[in-house]
Coordinates of C-alpha atoms in Angstrom, one line a residue:
Chain A
M1 CA 38.4 -37.1 -187.1
T2 CA 38.0 -33.7 -188.6
L3 CA 41.6 -32.8 -188.9
F4 CA 41.9 -33.4 -192.6
R5 CA 38.4 -32.4 -193.6
V6 CA 38.1 -29.6 -196.0
D7 CA 34.7 -28.5 -194.6
T8 CA 35.5 -28.6 -190.9
Q9 CA 33.8 -25.9 -188.9
I10 CA 35.9 -24.5 -186.0
N11 CA 34.2 -22.7 -183.1
R12 CA 35.7 -19.6 -181.6
P13 CA 37.6 -21.0 -178.6
T14 CA 39.1 -23.8 -180.6
A15 CA 40.3 -21.3 -183.2
W16 CA 41.8 -19.2 -180.5
I17 CA 43.7 -22.1 -178.9
L18 CA 44.9 -23.4 -182.3
S19 CA 46.2 -20.1 -183.4
W20 CA 48.0 -19.2 -180.2
F21 CA 49.4 -22.7 -179.4
L22 CA 52.7 -22.4 -181.2
F23 CA 53.4 -19.0 -179.5
V24 CA 52.8 -20.5 -176.1
A25 CA 54.9 -23.6 -176.9
G26 CA 57.8 -21.4 -178.3
I27 CA 57.8 -19.1 -175.2
S28 CA 57.6 -22.1 -172.8
L29 CA 60.5 -23.8 -174.6
Y30 CA 62.5 -20.6 -174.4
F31 CA 62.1 -20.2 -170.7
Y32 CA 62.6 -23.8 -170.0
T33 CA 66.0 -23.7 -171.9
S34 CA 66.8 -20.4 -170.1
Q35 CA 66.2 -21.9 -166.7
K36 CA 68.2 -25.0 -167.4
R37 CA 71.1 -23.0 -168.6
H38 CA 71.0 -20.7 -165.6
L39 CA 71.0 -23.6 -163.2
E40 CA 74.3 -24.6 -164.8
N41 CA 75.7 -21.1 -165.0
P42 CA 73.9 -18.4 -163.1
E43 CA 75.5 -15.7 -165.3
D44 CA 74.5 -17.2 -168.6
K45 CA 73.9 -14.5 -171.3
V46 CA 73.1 -16.6 -174.3
V47 CA 69.5 -17.4 -173.3
P48 CA 68.6 -14.5 -170.8
G49 CA 65.9 -15.1 -168.2
L50 CA 63.0 -12.9 -167.3
T51 CA 64.9 -10.5 -165.1
Q52 CA 67.7 -10.2 -167.5
L53 CA 65.2 -9.5 -170.3
G54 CA 63.4 -7.0 -168.2
Q55 CA 66.7 -5.2 -167.6
G56 CA 67.5 -5.3 -171.3
I57 CA 64.1 -4.0 -172.2
S58 CA 64.3 -1.1 -169.8
D59 CA 67.8 -0.3 -171.0
A60 CA 66.6 -0.3 -174.6
F61 CA 63.4 1.6 -174.1
L62 CA 64.6 4.2 -171.5
K63 CA 68.3 4.7 -171.6
S64 CA 70.2 6.6 -174.2
D65 CA 73.3 5.2 -175.9
A66 CA 76.2 5.6 -173.5
D67 CA 78.7 6.3 -176.2
D68 CA 76.7 9.0 -177.9
Q69 CA 77.5 12.4 -176.6
S70 CA 74.7 14.2 -178.3
A71 CA 72.0 12.0 -176.9
T72 CA 71.3 13.2 -173.4
G73 CA 68.3 12.8 -171.1
D74 CA 66.1 9.9 -170.4
G75 CA 62.7 8.7 -171.5
F76 CA 61.5 6.9 -174.6
F77 CA 62.3 9.6 -177.1
H78 CA 65.9 9.7 -176.0
S79 CA 66.3 6.0 -175.7
M80 CA 68.6 4.1 -178.0
L81 CA 65.7 2.1 -179.3
W82 CA 64.0 5.2 -180.5
T83 CA 67.1 6.9 -182.0
D84 CA 68.0 3.7 -183.8
T85 CA 64.4 3.3 -185.1
V86 CA 64.5 6.9 -186.4
A87 CA 67.8 6.4 -188.1
S88 CA 66.7 3.1 -189.8
G89 CA 63.3 4.5 -190.5
K90 CA 64.7 7.4 -192.5
R91 CA 66.7 5.0 -194.7
F92 CA 63.7 2.8 -195.1
L93 CA 61.5 5.7 -196.2
W94 CA 64.0 7.0 -198.6
A95 CA 64.3 3.6 -200.2
M96 CA 60.5 3.4 -200.4
L97 CA 60.3 6.8 -202.1
L98 CA 62.9 5.6 -204.6
L99 CA 60.6 2.7 -205.5
I100 CA 58.1 5.2 -207.1
P101 CA 60.3 5.9 -210.1
A102 CA 60.7 2.1 -210.4
V103 CA 57.0 1.7 -210.7
V104 CA 56.8 4.4 -213.3
L105 CA 59.6 2.9 -215.3
G106 CA 58.0 -0.6 -215.2
L107 CA 54.7 1.0 -216.4
H108 CA 56.4 2.8 -219.3
M109 CA 58.4 -0.2 -220.3
G110 CA 55.1 -2.2 -220.5
M111 CA 53.3 0.5 -222.5
F112 CA 55.9 2.0 -224.8
P113 CA 57.7 -0.5 -227.0
V114 CA 60.8 1.7 -227.5
V115 CA 61.2 2.2 -223.7
G116 CA 60.6 -1.5 -223.2
Q117 CA 63.2 -2.6 -225.8
F118 CA 65.7 -0.1 -224.3
F119 CA 65.5 -1.3 -220.7
L120 CA 64.1 -4.8 -220.5
R121 CA 67.1 -6.9 -221.4
F122 CA 69.4 -4.9 -219.2
I123 CA 67.1 -5.0 -216.2
L124 CA 66.5 -8.7 -216.6
F125 CA 70.3 -9.1 -216.4
F126 CA 70.7 -6.6 -213.6
D127 CA 68.0 -8.3 -211.6
K128 CA 70.3 -11.4 -211.3
I129 CA 73.3 -9.5 -209.9
I130 CA 73.6 -10.2 -206.2
A131 CA 74.1 -6.7 -204.8
L132 CA 76.0 -7.8 -201.8
S133 CA 78.7 -9.5 -203.9
V134 CA 79.8 -6.3 -205.6
L135 CA 80.2 -4.2 -202.5
P136 CA 83.6 -2.6 -203.5
V137 CA 81.8 -1.3 -206.7
L138 CA 79.1 0.2 -204.5
F139 CA 81.7 1.7 -202.1
I140 CA 83.4 3.5 -205.0
A141 CA 80.2 4.7 -206.6
F142 CA 78.3 5.8 -203.5
G143 CA 80.8 5.9 -200.6
I144 CA 79.9 4.1 -197.4
D145 CA 77.6 6.7 -195.9
E146 CA 73.8 7.2 -196.0
L147 CA 73.6 7.1 -199.8
A148 CA 75.4 3.7 -200.0
K149 CA 72.9 2.1 -197.6
I150 CA 69.9 3.5 -199.5
M151 CA 71.4 2.5 -202.8
L152 CA 72.0 -1.0 -201.6
I153 CA 68.3 -1.4 -200.9
V154 CA 67.4 0.3 -204.2
I155 CA 69.7 -1.9 -206.2
G156 CA 68.6 -5.0 -204.4
V157 CA 64.8 -4.4 -204.7
T158 CA 64.0 -2.2 -207.7
P159 CA 64.7 -4.6 -210.5
T160 CA 62.1 -7.0 -209.0
I161 CA 59.6 -4.2 -208.7
I162 CA 60.3 -2.9 -212.2
L163 CA 59.9 -6.3 -213.8
D164 CA 56.8 -7.0 -211.8
C165 CA 55.2 -3.7 -212.9
F166 CA 56.2 -4.5 -216.5
N167 CA 54.4 -7.8 -216.3
L168 CA 51.3 -6.4 -214.6
T169 CA 51.1 -3.7 -217.3
K170 CA 51.4 -6.3 -220.0
S171 CA 48.6 -8.3 -218.5
V172 CA 46.0 -5.6 -218.8
P173 CA 43.6 -6.7 -221.6
Q174 CA 44.4 -5.2 -224.9
E175 CA 40.7 -4.5 -225.6
Q176 CA 40.6 -1.9 -222.8
I177 CA 43.5 -0.1 -224.3
V178 CA 42.0 -0.1 -227.7
K179 CA 38.7 1.1 -226.3
G180 CA 40.4 3.9 -224.5
F181 CA 41.9 5.1 -227.7
T182 CA 38.6 4.8 -229.6
L183 CA 37.0 6.9 -226.9
G184 CA 39.5 9.6 -227.7
A185 CA 42.2 9.1 -225.0
K186 CA 45.8 10.0 -225.8
D187 CA 48.8 7.8 -225.0
F188 CA 49.5 9.1 -221.5
G189 CA 45.8 9.1 -220.7
V190 CA 45.6 5.5 -221.5
T191 CA 48.8 4.8 -219.6
Y192 CA 48.0 6.6 -216.4
R193 CA 44.2 6.6 -216.2
I194 CA 43.4 3.2 -217.5
V195 CA 46.4 0.9 -217.0
L196 CA 48.1 2.4 -213.9
K197 CA 44.8 2.7 -212.1
Q198 CA 44.1 -1.0 -212.7
I199 CA 47.5 -2.3 -211.8
L200 CA 48.1 -0.1 -208.8
P201 CA 46.6 -2.4 -206.1
R202 CA 48.7 -5.2 -207.4
V203 CA 51.8 -3.0 -207.5
L204 CA 51.2 -2.1 -203.9
N205 CA 50.9 -5.7 -203.0
S206 CA 54.1 -6.5 -204.8
I207 CA 55.9 -3.8 -202.8
R208 CA 54.3 -5.1 -199.6
L209 CA 55.7 -8.6 -200.3
N210 CA 59.1 -7.1 -200.9
L211 CA 59.2 -5.4 -197.6
K212 CA 61.3 -8.2 -196.1
A213 CA 63.8 -7.9 -198.9
V214 CA 64.0 -4.1 -198.2
M215 CA 64.7 -4.8 -194.5
L216 CA 67.2 -7.5 -195.3
F217 CA 69.3 -5.1 -197.5
L218 CA 68.8 -2.3 -194.9
F219 CA 70.2 -4.6 -192.2
A220 CA 73.1 -5.7 -194.4
G221 CA 74.0 -2.1 -195.1
E222 CA 73.9 -1.1 -191.5
M223 CA 76.0 -4.1 -190.5
I224 CA 78.7 -3.3 -193.1
A225 CA 79.3 0.3 -191.8
S226 CA 77.2 2.6 -189.7
Q227 CA 77.0 4.8 -186.7
D228 CA 73.3 4.2 -185.8
G229 CA 70.3 2.1 -186.7
L230 CA 68.6 -1.0 -185.5
A231 CA 71.0 -3.4 -187.2
F232 CA 74.0 -1.4 -186.0
R233 CA 72.9 -1.9 -182.4
I234 CA 72.4 -5.6 -182.9
A235 CA 75.8 -6.0 -184.5
L236 CA 77.4 -4.1 -181.6
L237 CA 75.5 -6.0 -178.9
R238 CA 76.5 -9.3 -180.5
R239 CA 80.1 -8.4 -179.6
H240 CA 79.5 -9.0 -176.0
M241 CA 76.5 -11.4 -176.1
G242 CA 74.0 -8.7 -175.2
M243 CA 71.1 -11.1 -176.0
N244 CA 68.9 -9.5 -173.4
V245 CA 68.8 -6.4 -175.5
I246 CA 69.0 -8.1 -178.9
I247 CA 65.8 -10.2 -178.3
P248 CA 63.7 -7.1 -177.5
Y249 CA 65.2 -5.4 -180.6
V250 CA 64.3 -8.3 -182.9
L251 CA 60.7 -8.4 -181.6
W252 CA 60.5 -4.6 -182.0
V253 CA 61.6 -4.9 -185.6
A254 CA 59.1 -7.6 -186.2
L255 CA 56.3 -5.5 -184.7
L256 CA 57.3 -2.5 -186.9
L257 CA 57.3 -4.6 -190.0
F258 CA 54.0 -6.0 -189.1
L259 CA 52.5 -2.5 -188.6
V260 CA 53.9 -1.2 -192.0
D261 CA 52.5 -4.3 -193.7
L262 CA 49.1 -3.8 -192.0
T263 CA 49.0 -0.1 -192.9
M264 CA 49.7 -0.9 -196.5
R265 CA 47.1 -3.6 -196.6
V266 CA 44.5 -1.3 -195.1
A267 CA 45.4 1.6 -197.3
N268 CA 45.2 -0.6 -200.3
R269 CA 41.8 -1.8 -199.4
R270 CA 40.6 1.8 -198.8
L271 CA 42.1 3.2 -202.0
H272 CA 40.9 0.3 -204.1
P273 CA 37.7 -1.0 -202.6
W274 CA 36.9 -2.8 -205.9
F275 CA 40.0 -4.9 -205.6
R276 CA 39.6 -8.3 -203.9
E277 CA 42.7 -10.3 -203.8
A278 CA 45.4 -11.3 -201.4
Chain B
M1 CA 58.9 -55.9 -179.4
L2 CA 60.5 -58.8 -177.5
W3 CA 62.6 -59.6 -180.5
Q4 CA 63.8 -56.0 -180.7
S5 CA 64.9 -55.8 -177.0
D6 CA 66.7 -59.1 -177.4
Y7 CA 68.5 -57.7 -180.4
V8 CA 69.5 -54.6 -178.4
L9 CA 70.8 -56.8 -175.6
I10 CA 72.8 -59.0 -177.9
K11 CA 74.3 -56.0 -179.6
R12 CA 75.3 -54.5 -176.3
I13 CA 77.0 -57.7 -175.2
L14 CA 78.8 -58.0 -178.5
S15 CA 80.0 -54.4 -178.4
L16 CA 81.2 -55.0 -174.8
I17 CA 83.2 -58.0 -175.9
L18 CA 84.6 -56.0 -178.9
L19 CA 85.5 -53.2 -176.6
A20 CA 87.3 -55.5 -174.2
L21 CA 89.2 -57.1 -177.1
S22 CA 90.3 -53.8 -178.6
A23 CA 91.3 -52.5 -175.2
A24 CA 93.4 -55.5 -174.7
A25 CA 94.9 -55.2 -178.1
A26 CA 95.6 -51.5 -178.3
G27 CA 95.9 -50.2 -174.7
S28 CA 92.8 -48.2 -173.8
A29 CA 92.5 -46.4 -177.1
A30 CA 88.8 -46.8 -177.2
D31 CA 88.0 -44.6 -174.2
K32 CA 90.6 -41.9 -175.0
P33 CA 89.1 -38.6 -173.9
S34 CA 88.7 -36.2 -176.9
F35 CA 88.9 -32.4 -177.0
V36 CA 88.2 -29.8 -179.6
V37 CA 90.4 -26.7 -180.1
G38 CA 89.1 -23.7 -182.1
W39 CA 91.3 -21.1 -183.9
S40 CA 90.8 -18.3 -186.3
V41 CA 93.0 -16.7 -188.9
Y42 CA 95.7 -14.5 -187.3
V43 CA 99.4 -14.5 -187.5
G44 CA 99.8 -15.7 -184.0
W45 CA 97.2 -18.5 -184.3
N46 CA 98.0 -20.0 -187.7
P47 CA 100.6 -22.3 -186.1
W48 CA 97.7 -24.3 -184.7
Y49 CA 96.8 -25.2 -188.2
Y50 CA 100.3 -26.4 -188.9
M51 CA 100.5 -28.3 -185.7
A52 CA 97.4 -30.3 -186.6
K53 CA 98.4 -30.8 -190.2
S54 CA 102.0 -31.8 -189.6
G55 CA 101.2 -34.4 -187.0
I56 CA 103.1 -32.6 -184.2
L57 CA 99.8 -32.2 -182.2
K58 CA 98.9 -35.9 -182.7
K59 CA 102.3 -36.9 -181.4
W60 CA 101.8 -35.0 -178.2
A61 CA 98.2 -36.0 -177.9
D62 CA 99.2 -39.7 -178.1
K63 CA 101.9 -39.1 -175.5
Y64 CA 99.3 -37.9 -173.1
N65 CA 96.7 -40.4 -174.3
V66 CA 94.1 -37.9 -175.4
S67 CA 92.7 -37.1 -178.8
I68 CA 92.6 -33.5 -180.0
K69 CA 90.7 -32.1 -182.9
V70 CA 91.6 -28.7 -184.3
Q71 CA 88.9 -26.6 -186.0
R72 CA 89.1 -23.4 -187.9
F73 CA 86.4 -20.7 -187.3
D74 CA 85.7 -17.1 -188.0
Y75 CA 86.8 -15.2 -184.9
A76 CA 83.4 -14.1 -183.5
P77 CA 81.8 -17.5 -184.0
S78 CA 84.8 -19.2 -182.4
L79 CA 84.1 -17.1 -179.3
D80 CA 80.4 -17.9 -179.4
A81 CA 81.2 -21.6 -179.7
F82 CA 83.5 -21.4 -176.7
V83 CA 80.9 -19.6 -174.6
A84 CA 78.3 -22.2 -175.6
K85 CA 80.8 -24.9 -174.4
N86 CA 81.1 -26.5 -177.8
L87 CA 84.8 -25.9 -177.7
D88 CA 87.2 -27.0 -174.9
A89 CA 89.9 -24.6 -175.9
C90 CA 90.1 -21.6 -178.1
A91 CA 92.5 -19.0 -179.4
M92 CA 91.5 -15.4 -178.4
T93 CA 92.9 -12.1 -177.2
N94 CA 93.2 -11.1 -173.5
M95 CA 90.3 -8.6 -174.1
E96 CA 87.9 -11.1 -175.5
A97 CA 88.8 -13.7 -173.0
L98 CA 87.6 -11.2 -170.4
D99 CA 84.5 -9.8 -172.1
M100 CA 83.2 -12.9 -173.8
P101 CA 83.5 -16.1 -171.7
A102 CA 84.6 -14.6 -168.4
A103 CA 81.9 -12.0 -168.4
A104 CA 79.3 -14.6 -169.4
G105 CA 80.2 -16.6 -166.3
I106 CA 82.4 -19.2 -168.0
D107 CA 85.4 -19.7 -165.8
T108 CA 88.4 -19.5 -168.2
T109 CA 92.1 -20.3 -167.9
A110 CA 94.8 -19.0 -170.2
I111 CA 97.4 -21.7 -170.5
I112 CA 99.6 -20.4 -173.3
T113 CA 100.5 -16.7 -173.8
G114 CA 101.3 -16.9 -177.4
D115 CA 102.3 -13.4 -178.5
Y116 CA 101.4 -9.7 -178.2
S117 CA 100.7 -7.4 -181.0
N118 CA 103.7 -5.2 -181.7
G119 CA 102.4 -3.2 -184.7
N120 CA 99.7 -5.6 -186.1
D121 CA 97.0 -3.2 -185.0
A122 CA 97.1 0.3 -186.4
L123 CA 95.4 3.6 -186.8
L124 CA 95.8 5.0 -190.4
A125 CA 94.6 8.3 -191.9
R126 CA 94.5 10.1 -195.3
N127 CA 95.3 13.6 -196.3
N128 CA 98.2 14.1 -193.8
L129 CA 95.7 14.2 -191.0
T130 CA 97.2 14.1 -187.5
L131 CA 95.7 12.7 -184.3
P132 CA 94.7 16.2 -182.9
Q133 CA 92.8 16.8 -186.2
L134 CA 90.6 13.7 -185.7
P135 CA 87.9 15.2 -183.4
G136 CA 84.8 16.0 -185.4
R137 CA 85.8 13.5 -188.1
K138 CA 84.9 9.9 -188.7
V139 CA 86.9 6.8 -188.0
L140 CA 86.1 3.4 -189.4
L141 CA 86.6 0.5 -187.0
V142 CA 85.0 -2.6 -185.5
Q143 CA 83.6 -1.1 -182.4
K144 CA 83.9 -2.7 -179.0
T145 CA 87.1 -4.6 -180.0
V146 CA 90.8 -4.1 -179.6
S147 CA 90.5 -1.6 -182.5
E148 CA 88.5 0.8 -180.3
Y149 CA 90.9 0.1 -177.4
L150 CA 93.9 1.0 -179.6
Y151 CA 92.1 4.1 -180.7
E152 CA 91.4 5.3 -177.1
R153 CA 95.0 4.5 -176.1
A154 CA 96.3 6.5 -179.0
M155 CA 94.2 9.5 -178.0
T156 CA 95.1 9.1 -174.3
L157 CA 98.8 8.8 -174.9
N158 CA 98.8 11.9 -177.1
G159 CA 97.0 14.0 -174.4
L160 CA 93.8 14.0 -176.3
E161 CA 91.7 12.0 -173.8
S162 CA 89.1 14.7 -173.4
Q163 CA 88.6 14.7 -177.2
T164 CA 88.1 10.9 -177.5
K165 CA 84.3 11.1 -177.7
R166 CA 84.3 13.9 -180.2
V167 CA 85.4 11.5 -182.9
K168 CA 82.6 9.8 -184.7
L169 CA 83.2 6.1 -184.8
V170 CA 81.7 4.1 -187.6
N171 CA 81.2 0.5 -186.8
T172 CA 82.5 -1.3 -189.9
S173 CA 82.5 -5.1 -190.5
D174 CA 86.1 -6.4 -190.5
S175 CA 85.5 -8.3 -193.7
D176 CA 84.7 -5.1 -195.6
I177 CA 86.8 -2.5 -193.8
A178 CA 89.8 -2.6 -196.2
T179 CA 87.7 -2.2 -199.4
A180 CA 85.5 0.3 -197.7
F181 CA 88.3 2.6 -196.7
I182 CA 90.4 2.1 -199.8
S183 CA 87.6 2.7 -202.3
D184 CA 85.8 5.5 -200.6
A185 CA 88.4 8.3 -200.7
S186 CA 86.2 10.6 -198.5
Q187 CA 86.9 8.5 -195.5
D188 CA 89.5 10.1 -193.2
A189 CA 90.7 7.4 -190.8
V190 CA 90.5 3.8 -190.0
V191 CA 91.7 1.4 -187.2
T192 CA 92.1 -2.3 -188.0
W193 CA 94.6 -5.1 -187.9
K194 CA 96.8 -7.1 -190.2
P195 CA 96.6 -8.3 -192.9
M196 CA 94.1 -5.4 -193.6
V197 CA 96.5 -2.9 -192.3
S198 CA 99.2 -3.9 -194.8
Q199 CA 96.7 -3.6 -197.6
I200 CA 95.5 -0.2 -196.5
A201 CA 99.0 1.1 -195.9
K202 CA 99.9 0.5 -199.5
T203 CA 97.2 3.0 -200.6
K204 CA 98.5 6.3 -201.9
G205 CA 98.3 9.2 -199.4
V206 CA 97.6 6.9 -196.4
K207 CA 99.8 7.3 -193.3
M208 CA 100.1 5.3 -190.1
L209 CA 99.4 7.5 -187.1
F210 CA 99.6 5.0 -184.3
N211 CA 100.1 1.3 -183.9
S212 CA 100.3 -1.3 -181.3
S213 CA 104.1 -1.3 -181.0
Q214 CA 103.5 1.9 -179.0
I215 CA 101.5 0.0 -176.4
P216 CA 103.5 -3.2 -176.3
G217 CA 102.0 -6.1 -174.3
E218 CA 98.5 -4.7 -174.1
I219 CA 96.9 -6.7 -176.9
V220 CA 97.9 -10.2 -176.1
D221 CA 96.9 -13.4 -177.9
L222 CA 96.2 -16.5 -175.8
M223 CA 95.2 -20.1 -175.9
V224 CA 92.4 -20.5 -173.3
V225 CA 90.8 -23.6 -171.8
R226 CA 87.5 -23.8 -169.9
T227 CA 88.6 -24.2 -166.3
E228 CA 86.0 -27.0 -165.7
V229 CA 87.7 -28.9 -168.5
L230 CA 91.1 -28.3 -167.1
N231 CA 90.0 -29.5 -163.7
R232 CA 88.3 -32.7 -164.8
P233 CA 88.7 -35.2 -161.9
D234 CA 90.2 -37.9 -164.2
G235 CA 93.1 -35.6 -165.0
S236 CA 92.4 -35.7 -168.7
G237 CA 92.0 -32.0 -168.9
Q238 CA 95.5 -31.4 -167.6
R239 CA 96.9 -34.0 -169.9
F240 CA 95.1 -32.1 -172.7
A241 CA 96.7 -28.8 -171.6
K242 CA 100.1 -30.5 -171.4
A243 CA 99.8 -31.8 -174.9
L244 CA 98.8 -28.4 -176.2
A245 CA 101.8 -26.7 -174.5
G246 CA 104.2 -29.4 -175.7
A247 CA 103.0 -29.2 -179.3
W248 CA 103.0 -25.4 -179.2
Y249 CA 106.6 -24.9 -178.1
E250 CA 107.8 -27.6 -180.4
T251 CA 106.3 -25.6 -183.3
T252 CA 107.5 -22.2 -182.1
K253 CA 111.0 -23.7 -182.0
L254 CA 110.7 -24.7 -185.6
M255 CA 109.5 -21.2 -186.4
S256 CA 112.3 -19.4 -184.6
G257 CA 115.2 -20.5 -186.8
K258 CA 116.5 -19.1 -190.0
G259 CA 117.1 -20.6 -193.4
P260 CA 115.2 -22.8 -195.9
E261 CA 114.0 -25.3 -193.3
T262 CA 112.3 -22.6 -191.3
D263 CA 110.9 -21.0 -194.4
K264 CA 109.4 -24.3 -195.3
V265 CA 107.6 -24.4 -192.0
L266 CA 106.5 -20.8 -192.2
R267 CA 105.2 -21.3 -195.7
E268 CA 103.0 -24.2 -194.5
I269 CA 101.8 -22.1 -191.5
A270 CA 100.9 -19.2 -193.9
A271 CA 99.0 -21.7 -196.0
G272 CA 96.6 -22.0 -193.1
S273 CA 95.1 -18.7 -194.2
E274 CA 96.0 -18.9 -197.9
D275 CA 98.8 -16.4 -197.2
S276 CA 102.2 -16.2 -198.8
L277 CA 105.5 -16.7 -197.0
E278 CA 106.5 -13.0 -197.6
S279 CA 103.2 -11.7 -196.3
Y280 CA 103.3 -14.0 -193.3
K281 CA 106.9 -13.0 -192.4
E282 CA 105.9 -9.3 -192.7
Q283 CA 103.1 -9.9 -190.2
L284 CA 105.4 -11.9 -188.0
S285 CA 107.8 -8.9 -187.9
T286 CA 105.1 -6.8 -186.1
T287 CA 104.2 -9.6 -183.7
N288 CA 106.1 -10.3 -180.6
L289 CA 105.8 -14.0 -180.6
F290 CA 107.1 -15.7 -177.5
F291 CA 109.2 -18.4 -179.2
T292 CA 110.4 -19.8 -175.9
A293 CA 108.2 -20.9 -173.0
Q294 CA 110.5 -19.0 -170.7
S295 CA 109.8 -15.7 -172.3
A296 CA 106.1 -16.3 -172.3
A297 CA 106.0 -17.4 -168.7
A298 CA 108.1 -14.5 -167.6
F299 CA 105.8 -12.0 -169.4
T300 CA 102.7 -13.6 -167.9
A301 CA 104.0 -13.6 -164.4
S302 CA 105.3 -10.0 -164.5
G303 CA 103.8 -7.2 -162.5
D304 CA 103.8 -5.1 -165.7
F305 CA 101.3 -7.5 -167.3
K306 CA 98.8 -6.9 -164.4
Q307 CA 98.9 -3.2 -165.0
K308 CA 98.3 -3.7 -168.7
M309 CA 95.4 -6.1 -168.0
N310 CA 94.0 -3.5 -165.6
L311 CA 93.8 -0.9 -168.5
V312 CA 92.0 -3.5 -170.6
R313 CA 89.4 -4.5 -167.9
Q314 CA 88.7 -0.8 -167.2
F315 CA 88.1 -0.2 -170.9
C316 CA 85.8 -3.2 -171.0
F317 CA 83.8 -2.0 -168.1
A318 CA 83.6 1.6 -169.3
H319 CA 82.2 0.4 -172.6
G320 CA 79.7 -2.0 -171.1
L321 CA 81.4 -5.0 -172.5
L322 CA 81.1 -6.9 -169.2
G323 CA 77.3 -6.8 -169.5
S324 CA 74.7 -4.3 -168.4
S325 CA 74.1 -6.3 -165.2
T326 CA 77.8 -6.0 -164.1
K327 CA 77.8 -3.2 -161.7
S328 CA 81.5 -3.1 -160.9
V329 CA 84.6 -3.8 -162.8
D330 CA 85.6 -6.1 -159.9
D331 CA 82.7 -8.4 -160.6
V332 CA 84.7 -10.1 -163.3
A333 CA 87.9 -10.8 -161.4
I334 CA 91.2 -12.0 -162.8
K335 CA 93.7 -14.3 -161.0
Y336 CA 97.4 -14.2 -161.8
P337 CA 100.0 -16.9 -161.6
D338 CA 101.3 -15.5 -158.3
G339 CA 97.9 -16.0 -156.8
S340 CA 97.0 -12.4 -156.6
V341 CA 93.5 -11.4 -157.8
Q342 CA 92.3 -8.2 -159.6
G343 CA 88.8 -7.7 -158.4
K344 CA 86.6 -9.6 -156.0
P345 CA 88.3 -12.9 -154.9
D346 CA 85.0 -14.8 -154.9
R347 CA 84.3 -13.8 -158.5
V348 CA 87.4 -15.0 -160.3
R349 CA 86.4 -15.7 -163.9
L350 CA 89.7 -15.4 -165.8
R351 CA 92.9 -17.1 -164.7
Y352 CA 96.4 -16.8 -166.0
E353 CA 98.3 -20.1 -165.6
C354 CA 102.0 -20.4 -166.0
A355 CA 102.4 -24.0 -165.0
Y356 CA 102.2 -25.5 -168.5
M357 CA 104.6 -22.9 -169.9
Q358 CA 107.0 -23.6 -167.1
M359 CA 106.8 -27.3 -167.6
A360 CA 107.7 -26.7 -171.2
Q361 CA 110.5 -24.4 -170.2
M362 CA 112.0 -27.1 -167.9
G363 CA 111.5 -29.8 -170.5
K364 CA 109.1 -31.7 -168.2
L365 CA 106.4 -32.3 -170.8

């Protein structure tokens, strides 16, 4: 029995079967349930069958939103899936851009004691505030339009990123900083060219691991109030059990997240070939 | 192994003996068919909470030899549970009865027509805006619900039908809609229902432009039962429906009076949603509750109701609420108490049934 042996060698076909088994099992279970439910009620919408899913996919990928007057024409780039993806994608990118100042702040807090003293205690406190529980405050401060959705993400995710950058900065060996100074570097030189350079791959990793939190806040924001976006569509479709469109949407979001994650991982490896972790 | 199966056998025999004994002792209490009713917070549904708590429902359930459990839900999950067949009966509006269970192929029967919204749903706006000024602006509402229906009716009745789609609807969750509109002063208009409407109406500079009292009888609140439950061959489903109707009209009778006794009942009903007596009475004033079975049955059986239901089903179809695979509005047909059918007769999915209300009316329950 090699199941619980640390040094088990797996050949290629076995590895392939092992890694795909749960997918096949999940899909089979789904269609089994679907078929059983359709025997009972041919119009069942809760677990759509293959033809219903096909219909849903073609609706999502090819048809424009029936309620949206501005969206005319057919084809993928007029489809509701694409317009929703663009809307959500914009919010996502804005939120990612706003993470850059967070990284810089964390770095400065770690390097400069005055900045650190000024911010650390407050951000430690702020980090523990559940953004979703103070929605009325957010509505007053940022309204309920685009800004509010982006700020919800920023408030939800930046404290974690700031604190992580702070800790990473602190973990750079003091000897290197001293050496930088003895070799004639100035404060900002040491900060940006010695410390930031070293922590950057880890910072990127930290952002990568927080992608799911970003998406969670984005979805929450779109479900509270919105006119477009991936979560908006899912919230709307739930109202009449449009599971045949919701399931393709959920898989599409999973695919997009996977691609963003992959891109960041590859970029990190390219940018920092010396970094071997995670 | 042998020992274990012996053990199981002995246990079975023992339980059979016990069952026989208890059946002999207490009638056939052991095999009482049990049913679950779901309700969510709304002025016209809170009485279900009171009925269960006060023992009125138990009394009627005992009379018809069934056991009934009442469970509180959020509205959307209660619909999901009903469609998933986890509930036998559920409180919902005429619109959701059509676009949730009926459109999902669950044959549904409305046994009690409880009330219609007579001002509970409303369109409110800031800055002295009027309906003709709305096109081009944003309106917060829960899309694809009675709120959007009310909005479209408001536009249509004011001759603005062609402008309906020029207003930008912002889908807003009902749990956040009041705070969102009140705290963000840049929002122009909102459509929602009570108690949120009462809260929003108190805000400075907000005016009500349209409410459901201008479309009486179109937003109707029902108690629906799955038809397959109702038609159970052992008759338990019908006994269940009779018990519900009996308990309902006993409660509405208690609610309809005046004076401290009635206030006591209403206060307990309001407690079902942590509401106060004053607030509940205020909501009741904009609800046309059918206190008598007679009025409810007459409303349900009227030709007028068919026309109103027709508006609702056309709305549902036009907005894709009957599902993308439903090619015609007639594919989800509605059957009325007089036997007439709106839609294809072989595709009846929603039935309005007056029999239980009539039995209550004639005191035959």
